[in-house]
Coordinates of C-alpha atoms and ligand atoms in Angstrom, one line a residue:
X12 CA 112.7 38.1 15.6
X13 CA 112.6 41.6 17.2
X14 CA 115.9 42.6 15.4
X15 CA 114.5 41.4 12.1
X16 CA 111.3 43.3 12.6
X17 CA 113.2 46.5 13.5
X18 CA 115.3 46.3 10.5
X19 CA 112.2 45.7 8.3
X20 CA 110.1 48.7 9.7
X21 CA 112.6 51.2 10.9
X22 CA 116.2 50.0 11.4
X23 CA 117.9 52.1 14.2
X24 CA 115.0 52.9 16.6
X25 CA 113.7 49.6 17.2
X26 CA 117.2 48.2 17.8
X27 CA 117.6 50.8 20.6
X28 CA 114.5 49.7 22.5
X29 CA 115.6 46.1 22.3
X30 CA 118.9 46.7 23.9
X31 CA 117.4 48.5 27.0
X32 CA 115.0 45.7 27.5
X33 CA 117.9 43.2 27.4
X34 CA 119.9 45.2 30.0
X35 CA 116.9 45.3 32.4
X36 CA 116.3 41.6 32.1
X37 CA 120.0 40.9 32.8
X38 CA 119.9 43.2 35.9
X39 CA 116.8 41.5 37.1
X40 CA 118.4 38.1 36.8
X41 CA 121.4 39.3 38.7
X42 CA 119.3 40.6 41.5
X43 CA 117.4 37.3 41.7
X44 CA 120.5 35.3 41.9
X45 CA 121.8 37.5 44.7
X46 CA 118.5 37.2 46.6
X47 CA 118.6 33.4 46.3
X48 CA 122.2 33.2 47.5
X49 CA 121.4 35.4 50.4
X50 CA 118.4 33.2 51.4
X51 CA 120.5 30.0 51.1
X52 CA 123.2 31.5 53.4
X53 CA 120.6 32.5 55.8
X54 CA 119.0 29.0 56.0
X55 CA 122.3 27.3 56.4
X56 CA 123.4 29.7 59.1
X57 CA 120.2 28.9 60.9
X58 CA 120.7 25.2 60.6
X59 CA 124.2 25.6 62.0
X60 CA 122.9 27.7 64.7
X61 CA 120.2 25.1 65.5
X62 CA 122.8 22.3 65.5
X63 CA 125.0 24.2 67.8
X64 CA 122.2 24.8 70.1
X65 CA 121.6 21.0 70.7
X66 CA 123.2 20.0 73.9
X67 CA 126.2 17.7 74.0
X68 CA 124.2 15.3 76.2
X69 CA 121.5 14.9 73.5
X70 CA 124.1 14.0 70.9
X71 CA 125.6 11.5 73.3
X72 CA 122.2 10.0 73.8
X73 CA 121.7 9.7 70.1
X74 CA 125.1 8.1 69.6
X75 CA 124.5 5.8 72.5
X76 CA 121.2 4.5 71.0
X77 CA 122.8 4.1 67.6
X78 CA 125.5 2.1 69.4
X79 CA 122.9 0.1 71.2
X80 CA 121.1 -0.8 68.0
X81 CA 124.4 -1.8 66.4
X82 CA 125.2 -4.0 69.4
X83 CA 121.8 -5.6 69.3
X84 CA 122.3 -6.4 65.7
X85 CA 125.7 -7.9 66.4
X86 CA 124.6 -10.1 69.3
X87 CA 121.6 -11.3 67.2
X88 CA 124.0 -12.4 64.5
X89 CA 126.3 -13.9 67.1
X90 CA 123.4 -15.9 68.5
X91 CA 122.4 -17.1 65.0
X92 CA 126.0 -18.1 64.4
X93 CA 126.4 -20.1 67.5
X94 CA 123.1 -22.0 66.9
X95 CA 124.3 -22.8 63.4
X96 CA 127.6 -24.0 65.0
X97 CA 125.8 -26.2 67.5
X98 CA 123.7 -27.7 64.8
X99 CA 126.8 -28.3 62.7
X100 CA 128.6 -29.9 65.6
X101 CA 125.6 -32.1 66.5
X102 CA 125.3 -33.4 62.9
X103 CA 129.1 -33.9 62.7
X104 CA 128.9 -35.9 65.9
X105 CA 126.0 -37.8 64.5
X106 CA 127.9 -38.5 61.3
X107 CA 130.9 -39.6 63.3
X108 CA 128.8 -41.9 65.4
X109 CA 127.3 -43.4 62.3
X110 CA 130.7 -43.9 60.7
X111 CA 132.1 -45.6 63.8
X112 CA 129.1 -47.6 65.0
X113 CA 127.9 -50.9 63.7
X114 CA 124.3 -50.2 62.5
X115 CA 123.1 -53.7 63.6
X116 CA 124.7 -54.4 67.0
X117 CA 125.4 -50.8 67.9
X118 CA 128.9 -51.6 69.1
X119 CA 132.0 -50.1 67.4
X120 CA 132.6 -51.1 63.9
X121 CA 135.7 -52.1 61.9
X122 CA 136.7 -48.4 61.3
X123 CA 136.4 -47.6 64.9
X124 CA 138.4 -50.7 65.9
X125 CA 141.2 -50.0 63.5
X126 CA 141.6 -46.5 64.7
X127 CA 141.5 -47.6 68.3
X128 CA 144.1 -50.2 67.6
X129 CA 146.2 -47.7 65.7
X130 CA 146.2 -45.4 68.8
X131 CA 147.1 -48.2 71.1
X132 CA 149.9 -49.5 68.9
X133 CA 151.3 -45.9 68.5
X134 CA 151.4 -45.4 72.2
X135 CA 152.4 -48.9 73.3
X136 CA 154.8 -48.7 76.2
X137 CA 157.9 -50.8 76.5
X138 CA 157.1 -54.1 78.0
X139 CA 153.4 -53.5 77.5
X140 CA 151.4 -56.4 75.9
X141 CA 148.1 -56.1 74.2
X142 CA 145.9 -59.0 72.9
X143 CA 143.6 -59.1 70.0
X144 CA 140.9 -61.9 69.8
X145 CA 139.2 -62.6 66.5
X146 CA 135.9 -64.4 66.9
X147 CA 134.1 -66.0 63.9
X148 CA 130.8 -67.8 64.2
X149 CA 130.9 -71.4 62.8
X150 CA 128.5 -72.2 60.0
X151 CA 126.7 -68.8 60.3
X152 CA 125.8 -69.2 56.6
X153 CA 123.6 -72.2 57.6
X154 CA 121.5 -70.0 59.9
X155 CA 121.1 -67.4 57.2
X156 CA 120.2 -70.0 54.6
X157 CA 117.8 -72.0 56.8
X158 CA 116.1 -69.1 58.8
X159 CA 116.6 -66.2 56.5
X160 CA 118.7 -63.0 57.0
X161 CA 116.5 -61.3 59.5
X162 CA 117.0 -64.2 62.0
X163 CA 120.7 -64.1 61.1
X164 CA 120.7 -60.4 62.1
X165 CA 118.9 -61.3 65.3
X166 CA 121.5 -63.9 66.1
X167 CA 124.3 -61.4 65.5
X168 CA 122.7 -59.0 68.0
X169 CA 122.3 -61.7 70.6
X170 CA 125.9 -62.7 70.0
X171 CA 127.1 -59.2 70.6
X172 CA 125.2 -59.1 73.9
X173 CA 126.7 -62.4 75.0
X174 CA 130.2 -61.2 74.1
X175 CA 129.6 -58.0 76.2
X176 CA 128.7 -60.2 79.1
X177 CA 131.9 -62.2 78.8
X178 CA 134.5 -59.5 78.4
X179 CA 136.0 -57.2 81.0
X180 CA 135.0 -53.5 81.4
X181 CA 138.2 -52.3 79.8
X182 CA 138.1 -54.6 76.8
X183 CA 137.2 -53.1 73.5
X184 CA 134.6 -55.1 71.5
X185 CA 133.8 -54.4 67.9
X186 CA 132.0 -56.1 65.0
X187 CA 134.7 -56.6 62.4
X188 CA 132.6 -57.9 59.5
X189 CA 129.6 -60.2 58.8
X190 CA 129.8 -62.8 61.5
X191 CA 133.2 -61.7 62.8
X192 CA 133.8 -59.9 66.2
X193 CA 137.0 -58.7 67.6
X194 CA 138.1 -57.9 71.2
X195 CA 141.1 -55.7 72.1
X196 CA 142.5 -56.2 75.6
X197 CA 145.3 -54.0 76.9
X198 CA 147.9 -54.4 79.7
X199 CA 148.0 -58.2 79.5
X200 CA 150.2 -59.3 82.4
X201 CA 149.1 -62.9 82.8
X202 CA 148.7 -65.1 79.7
X203 CA 147.0 -67.7 81.7
X204 CA 144.4 -65.2 82.9
X205 CA 143.8 -64.2 79.3
X206 CA 143.1 -67.8 78.3
X207 CA 140.5 -67.8 81.0
X208 CA 138.8 -64.9 79.3
X209 CA 138.8 -67.0 76.0
X210 CA 137.1 -69.9 77.9
X211 CA 134.6 -67.5 79.4
X212 CA 133.7 -66.3 76.0
X213 CA 133.3 -69.9 74.7
X214 CA 131.2 -70.7 77.8
X215 CA 128.6 -68.0 76.9
X216 CA 128.0 -69.9 73.7
X217 CA 127.3 -73.2 75.5
X218 CA 123.7 -72.5 75.9
X219 CA 121.4 -72.2 72.9
X220 CA 120.1 -69.1 71.1
X221 CA 116.4 -68.9 70.6
X222 CA 115.4 -67.9 67.1
X223 CA 112.0 -68.3 65.5
X224 CA 110.9 -70.1 68.7
X225 CA 113.6 -72.8 68.1
X226 CA 116.8 -73.4 69.9
X227 CA 120.1 -73.2 68.1
X228 CA 123.6 -74.0 69.3
X229 CA 126.2 -71.8 67.8
X230 CA 130.0 -72.4 68.1
X231 CA 132.8 -70.0 67.5
X232 CA 136.3 -70.2 66.2
X233 CA 138.8 -67.9 67.9
X234 CA 142.2 -66.7 66.8
X235 CA 144.5 -64.8 69.2
X236 CA 147.5 -62.6 68.5
X237 CA 149.6 -60.6 71.0
X238 CA 151.3 -57.3 70.2
X239 CA 154.1 -56.4 69.8
X240 CA 155.2 -60.0 69.5
X241 CA 152.9 -61.1 66.7
X242 CA 152.7 -57.8 64.8
X243 CA 154.1 -54.3 65.3
X244 CA 151.5 -52.5 63.2
X245 CA 147.7 -52.6 63.2
X246 CA 147.8 -54.2 59.7
X247 CA 150.2 -57.0 60.6
X248 CA 148.5 -57.8 63.8
X249 CA 145.1 -58.1 62.2
X250 CA 146.5 -60.2 59.4
X251 CA 148.0 -62.6 61.9
X252 CA 145.1 -62.8 64.2
X253 CA 142.9 -63.6 61.2
X254 CA 145.4 -66.4 60.3
X255 CA 145.1 -67.8 63.8
X256 CA 141.4 -67.8 63.6
X257 CA 141.5 -69.6 60.2
X258 CA 143.8 -72.2 61.7
X259 CA 141.2 -72.8 64.4
X260 CA 138.6 -73.4 61.7
X261 CA 141.0 -75.8 60.0
X262 CA 141.4 -77.7 63.3
X263 CA 137.7 -78.5 63.1
X264 CA 136.1 -75.2 64.4
X265 CA 134.7 -74.6 67.9
X266 CA 138.2 -74.0 69.2
X267 CA 140.8 -71.4 69.7
X268 CA 144.3 -71.0 68.3
X269 CA 147.2 -68.6 69.1
X270 CA 149.1 -67.1 66.3
X271 CA 152.6 -68.7 65.7
X272 CA 155.3 -68.1 63.2
X273 CA 154.7 -71.6 61.8
X274 CA 151.2 -70.6 60.7
X275 CA 152.7 -68.1 58.4
X276 CA 155.2 -70.6 57.1
X277 CA 152.4 -73.1 56.4
X278 CA 150.4 -70.5 54.6
X279 CA 153.5 -69.6 52.5
X280 CA 154.0 -73.3 51.6
X281 CA 150.3 -73.5 50.7
X282 CA 150.5 -70.5 48.4
X283 CA 153.7 -71.9 46.8
X284 CA 152.1 -75.3 46.3
X285 CA 149.0 -73.6 44.8
X286 CA 151.0 -71.9 42.1
X287 CA 153.1 -75.0 41.4
X288 CA 149.9 -77.0 41.2
X289 CA 148.7 -74.9 38.3
X290 CA 151.6 -75.9 36.2
X291 CA 151.8 -79.5 37.3
X292 CA 149.3 -80.7 34.6
X293 CA 151.2 -79.0 31.8
X294 CA 154.5 -80.2 33.1
X295 CA 153.1 -83.8 33.2
X296 CA 153.9 -84.2 36.9
X297 CA 150.9 -86.3 37.9
X298 CA 150.8 -90.0 37.9
X299 CA 148.0 -92.5 38.5
X300 CA 148.8 -95.3 40.9
X301 CA 146.6 -98.4 41.1
X302 CA 145.5 -100.2 44.2
X303 CA 144.1 -103.7 43.7
X304 CA 140.6 -104.7 45.0
X305 CA 140.6 -108.5 45.9
X306 CA 137.7 -110.9 45.6
X307 CA 137.7 -112.6 49.0
X308 CA 136.2 -115.8 47.6
X309 CA 138.5 -116.3 44.6
X310 CA 141.5 -114.3 45.7
X311 CA 141.7 -112.7 42.3
X312 CA 141.9 -109.1 41.5
X313 CA 138.3 -107.8 40.9
X314 CA 139.4 -104.3 40.1
X315 CA 141.7 -101.3 40.8
X316 CA 141.2 -98.0 42.4
X317 CA 143.0 -95.2 40.6
X318 CA 144.8 -92.9 43.1
X319 CA 146.6 -89.9 41.9
X320 CA 150.2 -88.9 42.9
X321 CA 152.1 -85.7 42.2
X322 CA 155.8 -86.2 41.2
X323 CA 157.0 -82.9 42.5
X324 CA 160.3 -81.8 40.8
X325 CA 162.0 -81.1 44.2
X326 CA 159.8 -82.4 46.9
X327 CA 159.4 -85.9 45.5
X328 CA 156.1 -87.8 45.5
X329 CA 153.2 -85.8 47.2
X330 CA 150.2 -87.8 48.4
X331 CA 146.7 -86.6 47.5
X332 CA 146.0 -85.7 51.1
X333 CA 148.6 -83.0 50.7
X334 CA 147.4 -81.4 47.5
X335 CA 143.8 -82.5 46.8
X336 CA 142.3 -80.0 49.4
X337 CA 144.2 -77.2 47.8
X338 CA 143.2 -78.3 44.3
X339 CA 139.6 -78.5 45.6
X340 CA 139.7 -74.9 47.0
X341 CA 141.2 -73.5 43.8
X342 CA 139.0 -75.5 41.5
X343 CA 142.1 -77.1 39.9
X344 CA 140.7 -80.5 41.0
X345 CA 138.4 -80.3 37.9
X346 CA 141.2 -80.4 35.2
X347 CA 143.3 -82.8 37.5
X348 CA 140.3 -85.1 38.0
X349 CA 139.6 -85.1 34.3
X350 CA 143.2 -86.1 33.6
X351 CA 142.9 -88.9 36.1
X352 CA 139.7 -90.1 34.6
X353 CA 141.1 -90.3 31.1
X354 CA 144.4 -91.9 32.3
X355 CA 142.5 -94.5 34.4
X356 CA 140.1 -95.4 31.5
X357 CA 143.0 -95.7 29.0
X358 CA 144.7 -98.1 31.4
X359 CA 141.6 -100.1 31.9
X360 CA 141.2 -100.4 28.1
X361 CA 144.7 -101.6 27.8
X362 CA 144.0 -104.3 30.4
X363 CA 140.8 -105.2 28.7
X364 CA 142.7 -105.6 25.5
X365 CA 145.3 -107.8 27.2
X366 CA 142.5 -110.2 28.2
X367 CA 141.8 -108.9 31.7
X368 CA 138.3 -108.0 30.6
X369 CA 136.4 -108.6 33.9
X370 CA 138.2 -106.1 36.1
X371 CA 136.7 -102.8 37.2
X372 CA 138.3 -99.3 37.6
X373 CA 137.3 -97.1 40.4
X374 CA 137.9 -93.3 40.1
X375 CA 137.4 -90.9 42.9
X376 CA 135.2 -87.8 42.5
X377 CA 135.6 -84.9 44.9
X378 CA 132.8 -82.5 45.8
X379 CA 133.9 -79.8 43.3
X380 CA 134.2 -82.4 40.6
X381 CA 130.8 -83.9 41.4
X382 CA 129.1 -80.6 41.3
X383 CA 130.9 -79.4 38.2
X384 CA 128.3 -78.8 35.5
X385 CA 130.5 -80.5 32.9
X386 CA 130.8 -83.8 34.8
X387 CA 128.3 -85.8 32.9
X388 CA 129.7 -84.6 29.6
X389 CA 133.2 -85.3 30.8
X390 CA 132.4 -88.9 31.7
X391 CA 130.6 -89.4 28.4
X392 CA 133.7 -88.1 26.6
X393 CA 136.0 -90.4 28.5
X394 CA 133.9 -93.4 27.7
X395 CA 133.7 -92.5 24.0
X396 CA 137.4 -91.7 23.7
X397 CA 138.7 -94.8 25.4
X398 CA 135.9 -97.1 24.4
X399 CA 135.9 -99.1 27.7
X400 CA 133.0 -101.1 28.9
X401 CA 131.1 -98.5 30.9
X402 CA 130.0 -101.2 33.4
X403 CA 133.6 -101.6 34.4
X404 CA 133.9 -97.9 35.5
X405 CA 133.0 -97.1 39.1
X406 CA 132.8 -93.6 40.4
X407 CA 133.6 -93.1 44.1
X408 CA 131.7 -90.3 45.9
X409 CA 131.3 -89.6 49.6
X410 CA 128.1 -89.2 51.6
X411 CA 129.2 -85.7 52.8
X412 CA 129.4 -84.6 49.1
X413 CA 126.1 -86.0 48.0
X414 CA 124.1 -84.9 51.0
X415 CA 125.1 -81.4 50.3
X416 CA 122.4 -81.4 47.7
X417 CA 120.6 -84.7 47.6
X418 CA 118.2 -84.0 44.8
X419 CA 120.8 -82.7 42.5
X420 CA 123.1 -85.5 43.4
X421 CA 120.6 -88.2 42.6
X422 CA 119.9 -86.5 39.2
X423 CA 123.6 -86.5 38.3
X424 CA 124.1 -90.1 39.4
X425 CA 121.0 -91.2 37.4
X426 CA 122.3 -89.4 34.2
X427 CA 125.8 -91.1 34.5
X428 CA 124.3 -94.4 35.5
X429 CA 122.3 -94.3 32.3
X430 CA 125.6 -94.7 30.4
X431 CA 126.0 -98.0 32.3
X432 CA 128.6 -96.6 34.9
X433 CA 128.3 -97.6 38.6
X434 CA 128.7 -95.6 41.7
X435 CA 130.4 -96.4 45.1
X436 CA 129.9 -94.7 48.4
X437 CA 133.4 -94.1 49.7
X438 CA 134.5 -93.9 53.3
X439 CA 131.2 -95.2 54.5
X440 CA 130.6 -94.8 58.2
X441 CA 132.7 -91.6 58.6
X442 CA 129.9 -89.2 57.5
X443 CA 126.3 -89.0 58.5
X444 CA 125.4 -92.6 57.6
X445 CA 121.8 -91.4 57.3
X446 CA 119.9 -94.6 56.4
X447 CA 117.0 -92.8 54.8
X448 CA 119.4 -91.1 52.3
X449 CA 121.2 -94.3 51.7
X450 CA 118.0 -95.9 50.5
X451 CA 117.4 -93.0 48.0
X452 CA 120.9 -93.0 46.5
X453 CA 121.3 -95.0 43.3
X454 CA 124.7 -96.4 44.3
X455 CA 125.9 -100.0 43.8
X456 CA 128.7 -100.2 46.3
X457 CA 129.5 -99.3 49.8
X458 CA 133.1 -99.0 50.8
X459 CA 133.5 -99.5 54.5
X460 CA 136.0 -97.0 55.9
X461 CA 139.4 -98.1 57.1
X462 CA 138.7 -96.7 60.6
X463 CA 136.4 -99.7 61.3
X464 CA 139.0 -102.1 60.1
X465 CA 141.7 -100.7 62.3
X466 CA 140.2 -102.0 65.5
X467 CA 138.3 -104.9 64.0
X468 CA 140.2 -107.7 65.6
X469 CA 140.2 -106.4 69.2
X470 CA 137.0 -104.5 69.2
X471 CA 133.7 -106.5 69.1
X472 CA 131.7 -103.4 68.7
X473 CA 133.4 -102.6 65.4
X474 CA 132.9 -106.2 64.3
X475 CA 129.2 -105.8 64.9
X476 CA 129.1 -102.5 63.0
X477 CA 131.0 -104.1 60.0
X478 CA 128.6 -107.1 60.0
X479 CA 125.6 -104.8 60.2
X480 CA 126.9 -102.6 57.3
X481 CA 127.4 -105.7 55.2
X482 CA 123.8 -106.9 56.1
X483 CA 122.3 -103.5 55.4
X484 CA 124.1 -103.4 52.0
X485 CA 122.9 -106.8 51.1
X486 CA 119.3 -105.8 51.9
X487 CA 119.7 -102.8 49.7
X488 CA 121.2 -105.0 47.0
X489 CA 124.6 -103.3 47.2
X490 CA 128.1 -104.8 47.2
X491 CA 130.5 -104.1 50.0
X492 CA 134.2 -103.5 49.8
X493 CA 136.3 -103.2 53.0
X494 CA 139.1 -100.6 52.8
X495 CA 142.4 -100.7 54.6
X496 CA 142.8 -104.4 55.1
X497 CA 146.3 -104.9 56.4
X498 CA 146.2 -108.3 58.2
X499 CA 145.1 -111.8 57.3
X500 CA 142.9 -111.9 60.5
X501 CA 140.9 -108.9 59.2
X502 CA 140.4 -110.7 55.8
X503 CA 139.3 -113.9 57.7
X504 CA 136.7 -111.9 59.7
X505 CA 135.5 -110.2 56.6
X506 CA 135.0 -113.6 54.9
X507 CA 133.2 -114.9 57.9
X508 CA 130.6 -112.1 57.6
X509 CA 130.3 -112.7 53.9
X510 CA 132.1 -109.6 52.7
X511 CA 133.0 -110.1 49.1
X512 CA 135.7 -107.6 48.4
X513 CA 138.7 -106.1 50.2
X514 CA 141.3 -103.5 49.4
X515 CA 144.4 -102.8 51.5
X516 CA 148.2 -103.1 52.0
X517 CA 147.7 -106.8 52.8
X518 CA 147.3 -107.3 49.0
X519 CA 149.0 -104.3 47.6
X520 CA 149.8 -100.6 48.2
X521 CA 148.8 -98.2 45.4
X522 CA 151.5 -98.9 42.7
X523 CA 152.4 -97.5 39.3
X524 CA 150.7 -99.0 36.2
X525 CA 153.7 -101.2 35.3
X526 CA 153.7 -102.8 38.8
X527 CA 149.9 -103.1 38.7
X528 CA 150.3 -105.0 35.4
X529 CA 152.7 -107.5 37.1
X530 CA 150.2 -107.9 40.0
X531 CA 147.5 -108.7 37.6
X532 CA 149.7 -111.4 36.0
X533 CA 150.4 -112.7 39.4
X534 CA 146.8 -112.8 40.7
X535 CA 144.7 -113.4 37.6
X536 CA 146.7 -115.4 35.2
X537 CA 146.4 -118.6 37.3
Ligands
C2E602 P1 140.3 -93.0 49.4 O1 139.5 -92.9 48.1 O2 139.5 -93.5 50.6 O3 141.5 -93.9 49.0 C1 142.0 -94.9 49.9 C2 143.2 -94.4 50.6 O4 143.5 -95.3 51.6 C3 144.4 -94.3 49.7 O5 145.2 -93.2 50.1 C4 145.1 -95.5 50.0 O6 146.5 -95.5 49.8 C5 144.8 -95.7 51.4 N1 144.9 -97.1 51.8 C6 144.4 -98.2 51.1 N2 144.6 -99.3 51.8 C7 145.3 -99.0 52.9 C8 145.8 -99.8 54.0 O7 145.7 -101.0 54.1 N3 146.4 -99.1 55.0 C9 146.5 -97.7 55.0 N4 147.2 -97.1 56.0 N5 146.1 -97.0 53.9 C10 145.5 -97.6 52.9 P2 145.7 -92.1 49.2 O8 146.2 -92.7 47.9 O9 146.7 -91.3 49.9 O10 144.4 -91.3 48.9 C11 143.8 -90.5 49.9 C12 142.6 -90.0 49.4 O11 142.8 -89.0 48.4 C13 141.7 -91.0 48.7 O12 141.0 -91.6 49.7 C14 140.8 -90.1 47.9 O13 139.7 -89.6 48.7 C15 141.7 -89.0 47.5 N6 142.1 -89.2 46.1 C16 143.1 -90.0 45.7 N7 143.2 -89.9 44.4 C17 142.2 -89.1 44.0 C18 141.8 -88.6 42.7 O14 142.3 -88.9 41.6 N8 140.7 -87.7 42.7 C19 140.1 -87.4 43.8 N9 139.1 -86.5 43.8 N10 140.5 -87.8 45.0 C20 141.6 -88.7 45.1
MG603 MG1 138.3 -93.9 47.1
MG604 MG1 138.0 -94.4 51.1

């Protein structure tokens, strides 16, 4: 702006003045910068001088306090860390305790036992023997069903206390499952002594448990296996001790059983039989045999009982006692039983058509069949298909089966009776023989079990029982049939007490249909 003005008013003069002013300003700036620099240097020098004047001791003090602060911080963090670590350890221990302890009885659980046994098996010394005892309460389900689960739990706790009482200090007790306990004993030197331990355990169950102010007796089934003889690994030892316990159950419970090789063999046979049984219907391997039932007054055949046989392709004829329990367990009894029912009804129809129109046909029903929801429909179908006289069909059931659920049983019996079919109570005298139930059951026949006939001649007591059963049946308007009659003397006695019907080897064994036909000709064509 100054240059422009200079040019406008008087060019060279004004320009001159401007230049001098510029130089003065620049010189001033330079002086100012120099002064500032000098001041800065002076301040810095002073600071350095001050610092240098501080004593080495002071500096040491400062560093020390800094160090102290730092140390405090570190030790605080360290403390915090170790508290955290303790907490973690405690919760880990807690978790471990939870994972290895049975919540109910507070003794070691299955996991703990398996790990313990693993350790023992892995460090087993040569010649060292350990024993595992598998204890299962008999009929525990009943306690749970009758009293409810909380009393069931209470019982399990009591059981664990009693077991603790009975075992030795070094034994390892665990709860293995619901009502199953397991005891590991190491360094077994005397098997006889070990058996004493088993008996001691049984003994603590000889006095009752008090639940809900009532006394209950509880029995146990025990399996025992020794390692290494009965299993070299935890898994195989536990499998075998379980089998031994299962065998004790099969023997009627409240007993103990040692594992043996044969147990395994038996199980293998059973498994084999089970799979063969599945195909036996399709392969047409079943056959119905018929056993005559004799009218003791007329000496004629009053009826037959249909008894199934299995014609096994390699093992020959297998009797029902050897496969019906397996069929029952697997449910295969339902289709097998249906086949028997149709076969027996067809045969009865044939005999009716041949003129033997006053004979009956008895067909056995097992528990599984009886409680099968299709039973009523199945019987109806058999009657419709074969067109037999329903009054000639008799269904045999046992007390033990019907008493499992008496109301349901009566209902089923009534429904089938409505078709005109009759019912017999098989093996009478071997079950509960509860008279009040007998009164309620709508059955027409009592079959006195063979066991009463066996000692009938020499045992007066059995004679009285048989006479009483016959009397009782008469009073309840039922017929009586004696099973297992083998001697004429038995038949004579039965006649003397007014028993109307008999079945047994004296007259005929169960025989194939063709032979039964001949027997009918022989007895009833006269
Ligand atoms: P159960 O119904 O009590 O049949 C009578 C059993 O006693 C038959 O055995 C028969 O052969 C046998 N027995 C009859 N009289 C005599 C005798 O004088 N002396 C001797 N020692 N025994 C005699 P089996 O045929 O072995 O049948 C056994 C059981 O198997 C039957 O007992 C029955 O409970 C069951 N069973 C047979 N067939 C069937 C079936 O088709 N279905 C069902 N669910 N069970 C059946
Ligand atoms: Mg029978
Ligand atoms: Mg019987």
